[in-house]
Backbone as JSON, one array per atom type, in Angstrom:
{
  "sequence": "MCTNFIIFITLLFAGMSGGLINYSNTPKDKDVTFLKSNLFKCLSLGVAASFMIPVFLQMISSNLLEEVKAEDKSIFILFGFSLIAAISSRSFIESVSKKFLNQLTETESKIDELKARSDEEEKEIKYLKEKNFLLEGKAYRSDGQHQEALEEFEKAIEVESSDRAWGLKALQHYHLKQYEEALEANIVALGLEHTSDTQTYQLNWNQACFMSILKQDIKEIEKHLDIAIDLNQDLKNQISNEKDLSFALSDENFCKKYGIQFNA",
  "N": [[-11.72, 26.99, -2.04], [-10.18, 25.61, 0.58], [-11.27, 25.88, 4.05], [-10.0, 25.43, 6.46], [-7.43, 26.0, 5.48], [-7.68, 28.79, 4.68], [-8.02, 30.0, 7.08], [-5.8, 29.49, 8.35], [-4.01, 30.93, 6.47], [-5.21, 33.44, 7.23], [-4.34, 33.72, 9.78], [-1.8, 33.78, 10.0], [-0.92, 35.89, 8.32], [-2.13, 37.93, 9.53], [-0.82, 37.82, 11.85], [2.16, 38.42, 11.12], [1.64, 40.76, 9.83], [1.05, 42.42, 12.14], [3.27, 41.97, 13.7], [5.15, 43.37, 12.07], [4.03, 45.95, 12.58], [4.37, 46.37, 14.97], [7.21, 46.19, 15.03], [7.82, 48.71, 13.61], [7.04, 50.41, 15.43], [8.79, 50.55, 17.37], [11.14, 52.2, 19.6], [13.43, 54.08, 17.82], [16.31, 54.6, 19.1], [19.15, 56.69, 18.58], [21.28, 55.8, 20.05], [20.95, 53.35, 19.96], [21.74, 50.34, 18.19], [19.68, 49.52, 15.73], [19.14, 46.26, 15.13], [18.78, 43.66, 12.79], [17.64, 41.25, 14.06], [15.82, 42.37, 15.74], [13.52, 42.66, 14.32], [12.86, 39.79, 13.28], [12.08, 38.93, 16.02], [9.98, 40.6, 16.4], [8.15, 39.77, 14.16], [7.77, 36.93, 14.93], [6.75, 37.0, 17.61], [4.56, 38.05, 17.07], [3.27, 36.13, 15.15], [2.83, 34.05, 16.8], [1.19, 35.36, 18.88], [-0.87, 35.41, 17.13], [-1.62, 32.8, 16.19], [-2.43, 32.05, 18.55], [-5.04, 32.42, 18.69], [-7.32, 30.72, 18.21], [-7.23, 29.16, 20.31], [-7.9, 30.98, 22.09], [-10.3, 31.67, 21.71], [-11.82, 29.26, 21.84], [-11.49, 29.07, 24.63], [-13.35, 30.86, 25.38], [-15.54, 30.25, 24.41], [-16.12, 30.69, 22.02], [-17.99, 30.5, 18.45], [-16.65, 31.17, 16.45], [-14.6, 30.49, 14.38], [-16.04, 28.44, 13.37], [-17.95, 29.84, 11.79], [-16.53, 30.84, 9.74], [-16.06, 31.65, 6.61], [-14.99, 31.72, 2.97], [-16.47, 33.85, 1.28], [-17.71, 35.44, 3.82], [-18.09, 37.6, 5.99], [-17.01, 36.92, 8.59], [-14.24, 36.18, 8.3], [-13.01, 38.41, 8.17], [-13.6, 39.27, 10.92], [-12.16, 37.69, 12.34], [-9.57, 38.16, 11.07], [-9.25, 40.38, 12.26], [-9.32, 40.06, 15.1], [-7.04, 38.66, 15.43], [-5.11, 40.22, 14.3], [-5.16, 42.34, 16.09], [-4.32, 40.91, 18.58], [-1.58, 40.12, 17.68], [-0.66, 42.73, 17.63], [-0.36, 43.43, 20.46], [1.18, 41.62, 21.36], [2.92, 40.49, 23.36], [1.67, 40.94, 26.07], [-0.52, 39.85, 25.41], [-0.12, 37.04, 24.79], [0.87, 35.95, 27.45], [-1.49, 36.56, 28.68], [-3.13, 34.96, 27.9], [-2.12, 32.31, 28.23], [-1.89, 32.28, 31.06], [-4.77, 32.41, 31.75], [-5.12, 30.18, 30.57], [-3.85, 28.07, 31.97], [-5.0, 28.42, 34.38], [-7.61, 27.94, 33.98], [-6.86, 25.3, 33.5], [-6.17, 24.43, 35.81], [-8.48, 24.55, 37.4], [-10.07, 22.8, 35.95], [-8.95, 20.25, 36.37], [-9.15, 20.36, 39.2], [-12.03, 20.14, 39.61], [-12.36, 17.75, 38.14], [-11.07, 15.95, 39.85], [-12.51, 16.19, 42.21], [-14.78, 15.07, 41.22], [-13.95, 12.49, 40.91], [-13.45, 11.76, 43.74], [-15.75, 11.93, 44.68], [-17.18, 10.08, 43.0], [-15.58, 7.85, 44.11], [-16.4, 7.43, 46.49], [-18.98, 7.05, 46.35], [-18.8, 4.71, 45.19], [-17.74, 3.57, 47.45], [-19.42, 3.56, 48.97], [-21.89, 1.8, 47.92], [-20.15, -0.61, 47.72], [-20.21, -1.03, 50.8], [-22.86, -1.27, 51.44], [-23.44, -3.67, 50.06], [-21.83, -5.48, 51.01], [-23.03, -5.35, 53.69], [-25.42, -6.23, 53.49], [-25.05, -8.91, 52.49], [-23.98, -9.72, 55.26], [-25.92, -9.33, 56.73], [-27.85, -11.46, 55.77], [-26.43, -13.5, 56.05], [-26.43, -13.26, 59.19], [-29.05, -14.12, 59.32], [-29.33, -16.61, 58.49], [-27.64, -18.13, 60.24], [-29.33, -17.86, 62.64], [-31.27, -19.0, 62.27], [-30.12, -21.73, 62.37], [-28.94, -22.63, 60.05], [-26.1, -22.87, 59.26], [-23.93, -23.56, 57.81], [-24.69, -22.33, 55.5], [-24.77, -19.63, 56.35], [-22.0, -19.23, 56.77], [-21.38, -19.15, 53.93], [-22.55, -16.74, 53.31], [-21.16, -14.69, 54.63], [-18.48, -15.21, 53.44], [-19.42, -14.26, 50.99], [-19.56, -11.67, 51.53], [-17.06, -11.04, 52.42], [-15.38, -11.06, 49.7], [-16.61, -8.87, 48.76], [-16.06, -6.59, 50.31], [-13.17, -6.8, 52.12], [-13.38, -6.63, 55.33], [-12.93, -5.94, 59.09], [-15.3, -6.75, 59.88], [-16.61, -8.82, 58.61], [-14.83, -10.64, 58.42], [-14.67, -11.13, 61.19], [-17.1, -12.21, 61.71], [-17.21, -14.38, 59.75], [-14.96, -16.03, 61.26], [-16.67, -16.46, 63.74], [-18.45, -18.04, 62.63], [-17.17, -20.25, 61.88], [-16.42, -21.25, 64.1], [-18.98, -21.97, 65.19], [-19.32, -24.21, 63.87], [-17.53, -25.98, 64.53], [-14.96, -25.74, 63.64], [-12.13, -25.01, 64.59], [-9.64, -24.51, 64.28], [-9.59, -23.12, 61.65], [-11.46, -21.17, 62.31], [-9.71, -19.68, 64.07], [-7.77, -18.91, 62.45], [-9.19, -16.94, 60.78], [-10.05, -15.15, 62.57], [-7.61, -14.18, 63.24], [-6.9, -12.9, 60.81], [-9.04, -10.75, 60.98], [-8.36, -9.15, 63.03], [-6.08, -8.21, 62.17], [-7.0, -6.08, 60.45], [-8.16, -2.79, 59.91], [-10.01, -1.81, 62.65], [-13.38, -1.3, 63.2], [-14.66, -0.15, 65.55], [-14.24, 0.12, 69.11], [-15.78, -1.52, 70.49], [-15.56, -3.76, 68.37], [-13.0, -4.2, 68.43], [-12.28, -5.44, 71.22], [-14.04, -7.69, 71.04], [-13.13, -8.88, 69.27], [-10.63, -9.8, 70.26], [-11.29, -11.11, 72.38], [-12.85, -13.25, 71.42], [-10.55, -14.29, 70.16], [-8.71, -14.89, 72.09], [-10.39, -16.98, 73.34], [-10.62, -18.81, 71.26], [-8.04, -19.92, 71.16], [-7.75, -21.03, 73.41], [-9.26, -22.81, 73.46], [-7.88, -24.59, 71.43], [-5.91, -25.15, 72.89], [-3.48, -23.5, 73.14], [-0.45, -21.1, 73.36], [-0.53, -20.18, 76.88], [0.3, -17.29, 77.61], [-0.11, -15.78, 75.44], [-2.88, -16.27, 75.0], [-3.57, -14.78, 77.55], [-2.53, -12.12, 76.94], [-4.49, -11.2, 74.67], [-6.64, -11.14, 76.1], [-6.3, -9.51, 78.03], [-6.29, -7.08, 76.46], [-8.96, -7.08, 75.91], [-10.21, -6.94, 78.23], [-9.47, -4.31, 78.77], [-10.85, -2.41, 77.35], [-13.31, -3.35, 78.06], [-14.46, -3.65, 80.99], [-16.49, -5.42, 82.01], [-15.83, -8.04, 81.22], [-14.19, -9.35, 82.79], [-15.4, -10.38, 84.88], [-16.51, -12.73, 83.45], [-14.77, -14.69, 82.73], [-14.59, -16.48, 84.31], [-16.42, -17.93, 83.95], [-16.76, -18.77, 81.4], [-16.78, -21.58, 79.31], [-15.32, -22.06, 77.29], [-12.78, -20.77, 77.87], [-11.55, -22.96, 79.4], [-9.23, -24.42, 79.04], [-6.99, -22.5, 79.53], [-8.2, -21.85, 82.27], [-7.45, -24.03, 83.65], [-4.83, -23.36, 84.32], [-2.65, -22.46, 87.09], [-1.25, -20.11, 87.5], [-2.56, -18.58, 85.72], [-5.2, -18.05, 86.94], [-4.76, -16.75, 89.16], [-3.8, -14.32, 87.91], [-6.32, -13.26, 87.1], [-7.67, -13.37, 89.57], [-9.14, -15.33, 90.0], [-10.97, -18.42, 91.58], [-8.68, -21.21, 91.67], [-8.95, -24.47, 90.73], [-7.75, -27.35, 91.05]],
  "CA": [[-10.49, 26.89, -1.29], [-10.11, 24.76, 2.09], [-11.88, 26.93, 5.18], [-8.77, 25.52, 7.13], [-6.09, 26.81, 4.82], [-7.91, 30.25, 4.67], [-8.19, 30.35, 8.45], [-4.27, 29.47, 8.56], [-3.26, 32.23, 6.0], [-5.5, 34.88, 7.83], [-3.67, 33.96, 11.1], [-0.38, 33.85, 9.46], [-0.91, 37.19, 7.65], [-2.58, 39.04, 10.87], [0.29, 37.93, 12.93], [3.08, 39.3, 10.48], [1.2, 42.26, 10.03], [1.25, 43.03, 13.99], [4.38, 41.93, 14.05], [5.39, 44.75, 11.47], [3.43, 46.9, 13.35], [5.49, 46.43, 16.33], [8.51, 46.71, 14.63], [7.9, 49.87, 12.97], [6.5, 51.39, 16.6], [9.9, 50.14, 18.17], [11.89, 53.45, 19.33], [15.02, 53.81, 17.31], [17.37, 55.6, 19.98], [20.17, 56.82, 17.92], [22.52, 55.48, 20.43], [20.91, 51.83, 19.94], [21.91, 49.73, 17.11], [18.39, 48.46, 15.46], [19.4, 45.14, 14.48], [17.64, 42.88, 11.93], [17.01, 40.23, 14.81], [14.35, 42.73, 16.2], [12.15, 42.38, 13.27], [12.65, 38.56, 13.55], [11.39, 38.94, 17.24], [8.62, 41.29, 16.6], [7.37, 38.83, 13.82], [7.93, 35.43, 15.64], [5.54, 36.93, 18.94], [3.0, 38.22, 16.36], [2.81, 34.99, 14.62], [2.67, 33.28, 17.67], [-0.02, 35.5, 19.47], [-2.05, 35.16, 16.16], [-2.24, 31.65, 16.35], [-3.02, 31.31, 20.03], [-6.43, 32.97, 18.78], [-8.2, 29.53, 18.16], [-7.23, 28.88, 21.67], [-8.66, 32.06, 23.0], [-11.92, 31.34, 21.04], [-12.28, 28.07, 22.69], [-11.65, 29.52, 26.12], [-14.65, 32.04, 25.75], [-16.62, 29.32, 23.98], [-16.75, 31.39, 20.34], [-17.83, 29.8, 17.3], [-16.32, 32.2, 15.16], [-14.05, 29.61, 13.63], [-17.01, 27.36, 12.59], [-18.49, 30.59, 10.89], [-15.49, 31.21, 8.68], [-16.23, 31.05, 5.03], [-14.39, 32.74, 2.14], [-16.91, 34.98, 1.22], [-17.95, 35.87, 4.69], [-17.51, 38.61, 6.63], [-16.37, 36.36, 9.54], [-12.95, 36.08, 8.06], [-12.51, 39.69, 8.72], [-13.7, 39.67, 12.22], [-11.06, 36.79, 12.85], [-8.32, 38.74, 10.87], [-9.24, 41.87, 13.23], [-8.86, 39.68, 16.3], [-5.61, 37.97, 15.12], [-4.45, 41.43, 14.4], [-4.92, 42.93, 17.89], [-3.57, 39.86, 19.61], [-0.2, 40.35, 17.18], [0.31, 44.14, 18.2], [-0.25, 43.4, 21.64], [1.47, 40.1, 21.49], [3.7, 39.96, 24.73], [0.7, 40.84, 26.75], [-1.89, 38.48, 25.0], [0.15, 35.66, 25.45], [1.15, 36.08, 29.0], [-2.75, 36.76, 29.47], [-4.02, 33.93, 27.55], [-1.34, 31.26, 28.85], [-2.19, 32.49, 32.53], [-6.01, 32.11, 31.72], [-5.37, 28.75, 30.33], [-3.29, 27.42, 32.99], [-6.03, 28.65, 35.54], [-8.71, 26.74, 33.55], [-6.74, 23.92, 33.39], [-6.13, 23.78, 37.16], [-9.84, 24.31, 37.82], [-10.73, 21.49, 35.07], [-8.17, 19.19, 37.23], [-9.64, 20.18, 40.49], [-13.33, 19.54, 39.42], [-12.14, 16.03, 37.85], [-10.52, 15.02, 41.2], [-13.82, 16.24, 43.07], [-15.81, 14.01, 40.63], [-13.37, 11.38, 41.13], [-13.44, 11.62, 45.08], [-17.08, 11.67, 44.73], [-17.34, 8.61, 42.61], [-14.77, 6.6, 44.93], [-17.1, 7.68, 48.15], [-20.25, 6.45, 45.89], [-18.23, 3.47, 45.1], [-17.24, 2.62, 48.84], [-20.95, 3.43, 49.85], [-22.32, 0.84, 47.27], [-19.67, -1.87, 48.54], [-20.72, -1.11, 52.2], [-24.58, -1.8, 51.39], [-23.46, -5.07, 49.6], [-21.43, -6.24, 52.18], [-24.11, -5.19, 54.85], [-26.6, -7.42, 52.66], [-24.37, -10.33, 52.93], [-23.89, -10.17, 56.51], [-27.4, -9.48, 57.44], [-28.32, -12.39, 55.26], [-25.68, -14.66, 56.91], [-27.01, -13.67, 60.51], [-30.52, -14.59, 59.5], [-29.42, -18.19, 58.2], [-27.0, -18.38, 61.5], [-30.18, -17.46, 63.85], [-32.17, -20.2, 61.76], [-29.23, -22.95, 62.64], [-28.26, -23.03, 58.94], [-24.68, -22.7, 59.68], [-23.28, -23.71, 56.34], [-25.26, -21.44, 54.4], [-24.57, -18.56, 56.99], [-20.66, -19.19, 56.27], [-21.13, -18.94, 52.46], [-22.91, -15.73, 52.76], [-19.78, -14.18, 55.08], [-17.65, -15.34, 52.52], [-19.48, -13.16, 49.74], [-19.27, -10.49, 52.13], [-15.44, -10.61, 52.21], [-15.34, -10.75, 48.52], [-17.01, -7.61, 48.26], [-15.22, -5.75, 51.0], [-12.35, -7.59, 53.19], [-13.39, -6.06, 56.74], [-12.82, -6.91, 60.12], [-16.44, -7.33, 60.73], [-16.93, -10.08, 57.61], [-13.76, -11.82, 58.48], [-14.81, -11.58, 62.36], [-18.3, -13.12, 61.65], [-16.61, -15.59, 59.49], [-14.53, -16.55, 62.12], [-17.78, -17.11, 64.68], [-19.36, -19.09, 61.81], [-16.47, -21.59, 61.75], [-16.6, -21.74, 65.78], [-20.0, -22.72, 65.23], [-19.49, -25.33, 62.9], [-16.63, -26.52, 65.22], [-13.74, -25.89, 63.06], [-11.69, -24.25, 65.48], [-8.39, -23.95, 63.52], [-10.22, -22.27, 60.67], [-12.03, -19.66, 63.32], [-8.58, -18.64, 64.74], [-6.97, -18.46, 61.04], [-10.02, -16.22, 60.38], [-10.1, -14.07, 63.49], [-6.23, -13.18, 63.04], [-7.15, -12.01, 59.53], [-9.63, -9.72, 61.36], [-7.6, -8.66, 63.86], [-4.95, -7.29, 61.4], [-7.57, -5.39, 59.57], [-8.7, -1.59, 60.95], [-11.25, -2.07, 63.2], [-14.64, -0.14, 63.12], [-15.11, 0.31, 66.87], [-13.56, -0.66, 70.44], [-16.38, -2.88, 70.62], [-15.38, -4.5, 67.44], [-11.76, -4.62, 68.96], [-12.52, -6.33, 72.32], [-14.87, -8.98, 70.68], [-11.98, -9.95, 68.39], [-9.55, -10.17, 70.99], [-12.13, -11.87, 73.24], [-12.99, -14.51, 70.75], [-9.11, -14.72, 70.06], [-8.52, -15.88, 73.66], [-11.34, -18.28, 73.46], [-10.11, -20.1, 70.22], [-6.47, -20.02, 71.26], [-7.5, -21.47, 74.51], [-9.8, -24.76, 72.75], [-6.73, -25.4, 70.84], [-4.52, -25.51, 73.79], [-2.31, -22.77, 72.63], [0.35, -20.64, 74.58], [-1.3, -19.09, 77.83], [0.84, -15.73, 77.56], [-0.49, -15.16, 74.56], [-4.31, -15.9, 75.6], [-3.54, -13.6, 78.3], [-2.32, -10.93, 75.87], [-5.59, -10.85, 73.82], [-7.79, -10.94, 77.24], [-6.15, -8.08, 78.66], [-6.73, -6.35, 75.49], [-10.27, -6.94, 75.55], [-10.89, -6.3, 79.22], [-8.89, -2.73, 78.92], [-11.87, -1.84, 76.71], [-14.73, -3.49, 78.59], [-14.27, -4.26, 82.47], [-17.37, -6.29, 82.69], [-15.48, -9.26, 80.52], [-13.31, -10.02, 83.62], [-16.19, -11.37, 85.33], [-17.34, -13.47, 82.64], [-13.66, -15.24, 82.75], [-14.43, -17.94, 85.16], [-17.88, -18.68, 83.68], [-16.55, -19.05, 80.1], [-16.27, -23.01, 79.18], [-14.24, -21.77, 75.69], [-11.56, -20.98, 78.58], [-11.39, -24.14, 80.13], [-7.75, -24.65, 79.12], [-6.65, -21.69, 80.22], [-8.55, -21.8, 83.7], [-6.78, -24.95, 84.22], [-3.34, -22.97, 84.82], [-2.86, -21.76, 88.51], [-1.11, -18.67, 86.99], [-3.6, -17.69, 84.8], [-6.26, -18.01, 87.58], [-4.05, -15.98, 90.0], [-3.6, -13.26, 87.87], [-7.7, -12.52, 87.14], [-8.61, -13.17, 90.59], [-10.07, -16.68, 89.78], [-10.14, -19.58, 92.33], [-8.01, -22.48, 90.86], [-9.2, -25.69, 91.37], [-6.56, -28.27, 90.75]],
  "C": [[-10.7, 26.31, 0.18], [-10.45, 25.88, 3.02], [-10.41, 26.55, 5.97], [-7.66, 26.24, 7.04], [-6.6, 28.23, 4.79], [-7.91, 30.75, 6.1], [-6.46, 30.56, 8.83], [-3.81, 30.7, 7.79], [-3.79, 33.57, 6.81], [-4.57, 35.13, 9.1], [-2.23, 34.4, 10.99], [0.07, 35.41, 8.98], [-1.09, 38.28, 8.87], [-1.17, 39.08, 11.56], [1.76, 38.71, 12.23], [2.91, 40.4, 10.43], [1.32, 43.13, 11.2], [2.52, 42.98, 14.15], [5.39, 43.16, 13.52], [5.59, 45.89, 12.11], [4.31, 47.67, 14.6], [6.79, 46.7, 16.09], [8.68, 48.06, 14.27], [7.67, 50.9, 14.36], [7.9, 51.03, 17.67], [11.02, 51.4, 18.14], [13.08, 53.2, 18.81], [15.82, 54.84, 17.67], [18.49, 55.4, 18.95], [21.7, 56.19, 18.63], [22.32, 53.63, 20.67], [20.98, 51.51, 18.69], [20.4, 48.92, 16.86], [18.77, 47.41, 14.37], [18.49, 44.36, 13.72], [17.04, 41.82, 12.97], [15.69, 40.87, 15.54], [13.24, 42.55, 15.26], [11.83, 40.84, 13.25], [11.91, 38.49, 14.95], [10.11, 39.52, 17.38], [7.71, 39.99, 15.57], [7.05, 37.53, 14.26], [6.78, 35.54, 16.65], [4.46, 37.34, 17.96], [2.41, 37.42, 15.87], [1.97, 34.22, 15.77], [1.46, 33.59, 18.39], [-1.41, 35.59, 18.45], [-2.64, 33.81, 16.09], [-2.7, 30.93, 17.68], [-4.67, 31.66, 19.53], [-7.35, 31.89, 18.62], [-8.35, 29.14, 19.85], [-8.0, 29.64, 22.49], [-10.08, 31.96, 22.65], [-12.34, 30.43, 21.56], [-12.4, 28.4, 23.88], [-12.82, 30.09, 26.2], [-15.47, 31.53, 24.93], [-17.09, 30.35, 22.94], [-16.76, 30.09, 19.44], [-17.29, 30.49, 16.22], [-15.44, 31.35, 14.12], [-15.04, 28.77, 12.59], [-17.7, 28.56, 11.56], [-17.69, 30.95, 9.75], [-15.85, 30.69, 7.4], [-15.34, 32.09, 3.78], [-15.24, 33.94, 1.48], [-17.84, 35.84, 2.38], [-17.55, 36.71, 5.47], [-16.67, 38.42, 7.99], [-14.66, 36.2, 9.52], [-12.3, 37.65, 8.33], [-12.26, 40.1, 9.88], [-12.32, 38.73, 13.08], [-9.77, 37.52, 12.42], [-8.24, 40.08, 12.05], [-8.65, 41.23, 14.72], [-7.49, 39.36, 16.43], [-4.78, 39.24, 15.29], [-3.88, 42.08, 15.69], [-4.23, 42.11, 18.77], [-2.1, 39.82, 19.13], [0.4, 41.59, 17.6], [0.38, 44.18, 19.49], [0.38, 42.05, 22.2], [2.1, 39.57, 22.96], [2.42, 39.74, 25.86], [-0.48, 40.11, 26.54], [-1.32, 37.09, 25.42], [0.37, 35.28, 26.55], [-0.51, 35.87, 29.53], [-3.45, 35.34, 29.04], [-3.45, 32.5, 28.26], [-1.82, 31.44, 30.44], [-3.62, 32.16, 32.61], [-6.29, 30.69, 31.38], [-4.77, 27.82, 31.34], [-4.37, 27.48, 34.37], [-7.25, 27.87, 35.27], [-8.16, 25.45, 33.59], [-6.33, 23.47, 34.77], [-7.51, 23.81, 37.73], [-10.49, 23.17, 37.18], [-10.06, 20.24, 36.24], [-8.62, 19.16, 38.84], [-11.14, 19.48, 40.26], [-13.18, 17.74, 38.99], [-11.67, 15.22, 39.07], [-11.85, 15.38, 42.05], [-14.57, 15.09, 42.24], [-15.49, 12.73, 40.81], [-13.36, 10.96, 42.69], [-15.01, 11.26, 45.01], [-17.55, 10.46, 44.27], [-16.84, 7.41, 43.59], [-16.01, 6.57, 46.31], [-18.54, 7.22, 47.63], [-20.08, 4.86, 45.99], [-18.4, 2.53, 46.55], [-18.64, 2.73, 49.51], [-21.58, 2.07, 49.24], [-21.68, -0.55, 47.99], [-20.09, -1.97, 49.9], [-22.24, -1.68, 52.28], [-24.14, -3.37, 50.84], [-22.89, -5.84, 50.41], [-22.33, -6.39, 53.41], [-25.28, -6.34, 54.53], [-26.55, -8.71, 52.89], [-24.3, -10.6, 54.37], [-25.09, -10.3, 57.24], [-28.07, -11.16, 57.27], [-27.72, -13.6, 55.86], [-26.05, -14.85, 58.48], [-28.4, -14.49, 60.46], [-30.37, -16.08, 59.49], [-28.77, -18.61, 59.62], [-28.12, -18.4, 62.65], [-31.05, -18.78, 63.29], [-31.33, -21.68, 61.96], [-28.81, -23.13, 61.14], [-26.78, -22.58, 58.55], [-23.75, -22.64, 58.58], [-23.45, -22.71, 55.4], [-24.73, -20.05, 55.03], [-22.88, -18.32, 56.65], [-20.38, -18.67, 54.91], [-21.54, -17.37, 52.24], [-21.52, -14.56, 53.48], [-19.11, -13.96, 53.91], [-17.59, -14.14, 51.29], [-19.28, -11.74, 50.37], [-17.74, -9.69, 51.99], [-15.04, -10.53, 50.86], [-15.62, -9.61, 48.09], [-16.25, -6.31, 49.1], [-14.46, -6.61, 52.42], [-12.41, -6.68, 54.39], [-13.44, -6.92, 57.79], [-14.3, -7.2, 60.45], [-17.02, -8.54, 59.96], [-16.3, -11.14, 58.01], [-14.19, -12.05, 60.19], [-16.02, -12.45, 62.54], [-18.08, -14.47, 61.21], [-15.99, -16.41, 60.53], [-15.54, -17.38, 63.37], [-18.41, -18.25, 63.97], [-18.64, -20.34, 61.86], [-16.59, -22.13, 63.01], [-17.85, -22.78, 65.87], [-20.18, -24.21, 64.72], [-18.4, -26.39, 63.55], [-15.28, -26.6, 64.59], [-12.98, -24.71, 63.56], [-10.51, -23.63, 64.83], [-8.84, -22.86, 62.51], [-10.77, -20.58, 61.24], [-10.85, -18.81, 63.75], [-8.19, -18.16, 63.55], [-8.08, -16.71, 60.69], [-10.33, -14.88, 61.15], [-8.75, -13.47, 63.45], [-6.4, -12.39, 61.93], [-7.77, -10.85, 60.02], [-8.97, -8.77, 62.17], [-6.34, -7.64, 63.37], [-5.52, -6.35, 60.57], [-7.94, -4.09, 60.5], [-10.1, -2.21, 61.17], [-12.31, -0.98, 63.2], [-14.93, 0.65, 64.4], [-14.33, -0.45, 68.07], [-14.42, -1.65, 70.43], [-15.81, -4.05, 69.52], [-13.61, -5.14, 67.69], [-11.82, -5.7, 70.26], [-13.33, -7.45, 71.91], [-13.78, -9.77, 70.04], [-10.88, -10.66, 69.06], [-10.21, -11.2, 72.1], [-12.26, -13.43, 72.73], [-11.3, -15.19, 70.26], [-8.78, -15.67, 71.02], [-9.24, -17.42, 73.82], [-10.7, -19.42, 72.26], [-8.64, -20.51, 70.44], [-6.59, -21.05, 72.57], [-8.06, -22.88, 74.14], [-8.94, -25.33, 72.18], [-5.53, -25.33, 71.52], [-3.32, -24.84, 73.49], [-1.74, -21.9, 74.17], [-0.69, -19.74, 75.63], [-1.02, -17.63, 77.8], [-0.13, -15.2, 76.53], [-2.31, -14.89, 74.41], [-4.48, -15.03, 76.44], [-3.55, -12.22, 77.59], [-3.59, -10.45, 75.4], [-6.91, -10.53, 75.18], [-7.85, -9.63, 77.9], [-6.33, -6.85, 77.5], [-8.33, -5.83, 75.46], [-10.86, -6.27, 76.8], [-10.3, -4.9, 79.69], [-10.2, -2.08, 78.37], [-13.23, -2.34, 77.25], [-14.63, -4.2, 80.06], [-15.07, -5.46, 82.78], [-16.88, -7.67, 82.23], [-14.94, -9.96, 81.68], [-14.05, -10.59, 84.43], [-16.83, -12.43, 84.83], [-15.83, -14.46, 82.63], [-13.92, -16.75, 83.07], [-15.55, -18.74, 84.71], [-17.82, -19.22, 82.03], [-16.04, -20.38, 79.8], [-15.52, -22.88, 78.12], [-12.86, -21.53, 76.77], [-11.06, -22.13, 79.45], [-9.91, -24.36, 80.2], [-7.11, -23.8, 79.67], [-6.92, -21.58, 81.48], [-7.81, -23.06, 84.28], [-5.33, -24.64, 84.61], [-3.6, -21.96, 86.1], [-2.59, -20.44, 88.32], [-1.9, -17.79, 86.57], [-4.68, -17.41, 85.86], [-5.7, -16.9, 88.53], [-3.98, -14.82, 89.58], [-5.06, -12.5, 87.48], [-8.47, -12.83, 88.14], [-9.43, -14.29, 90.51], [-9.72, -17.84, 90.91], [-9.87, -20.6, 91.46], [-8.58, -23.62, 91.93], [-8.41, -26.74, 90.51], [-7.5, -29.71, 89.86]]
}
């Protein structure tokens, strides 16, 4: 006979037996009509509790079900477990359900923890890959290989679209005298989360310089300069000597605002 069928019959018989025991132990008060529905309820709860035994055994890491054979005493142990569960059906069902939900919550918590750890590791790997490309790009730039440097910065962006990578890409376009591309890349960098105040003022200073080279709106140039100077006061002293700001320095109001002598 199939082992699964033996287990099924054992659980069913134990559940019904426990239900009948509960039914027979129900007080038969003379003022209360003992309806047939009580028998059905007792049997239903008993069978339900009995069929929760496999779940209970799984929760306590028992291999009892695997040991069950027709001629083996394990079948009687299973019957005993199931009978006890059926007799205490209400409390057993509540207890197992509560324990199962607690285990499920703990499992979900562990899964979330592992996922968070995995995400953190993935983030760290991305950071290291990006950093490697940025270092390679800086090395090429220091050797005067500007096109190769630009390619490395673009590889870094493919790994992680950060303000650092876009900012270096913008500077590389500047070194290649590709000023419009430099401005576009720097705008992207400004729109991303900045890694530090230093990065913020550098990006805004570069933005002002790129806009001045392209002879764009003086007020917009001033806006970015003000942000940069607010974070680093030393930059104010550099304005008059910054050749990239020549266009802005040709404006009298601009010079007046920053206390620079205007030369018509």
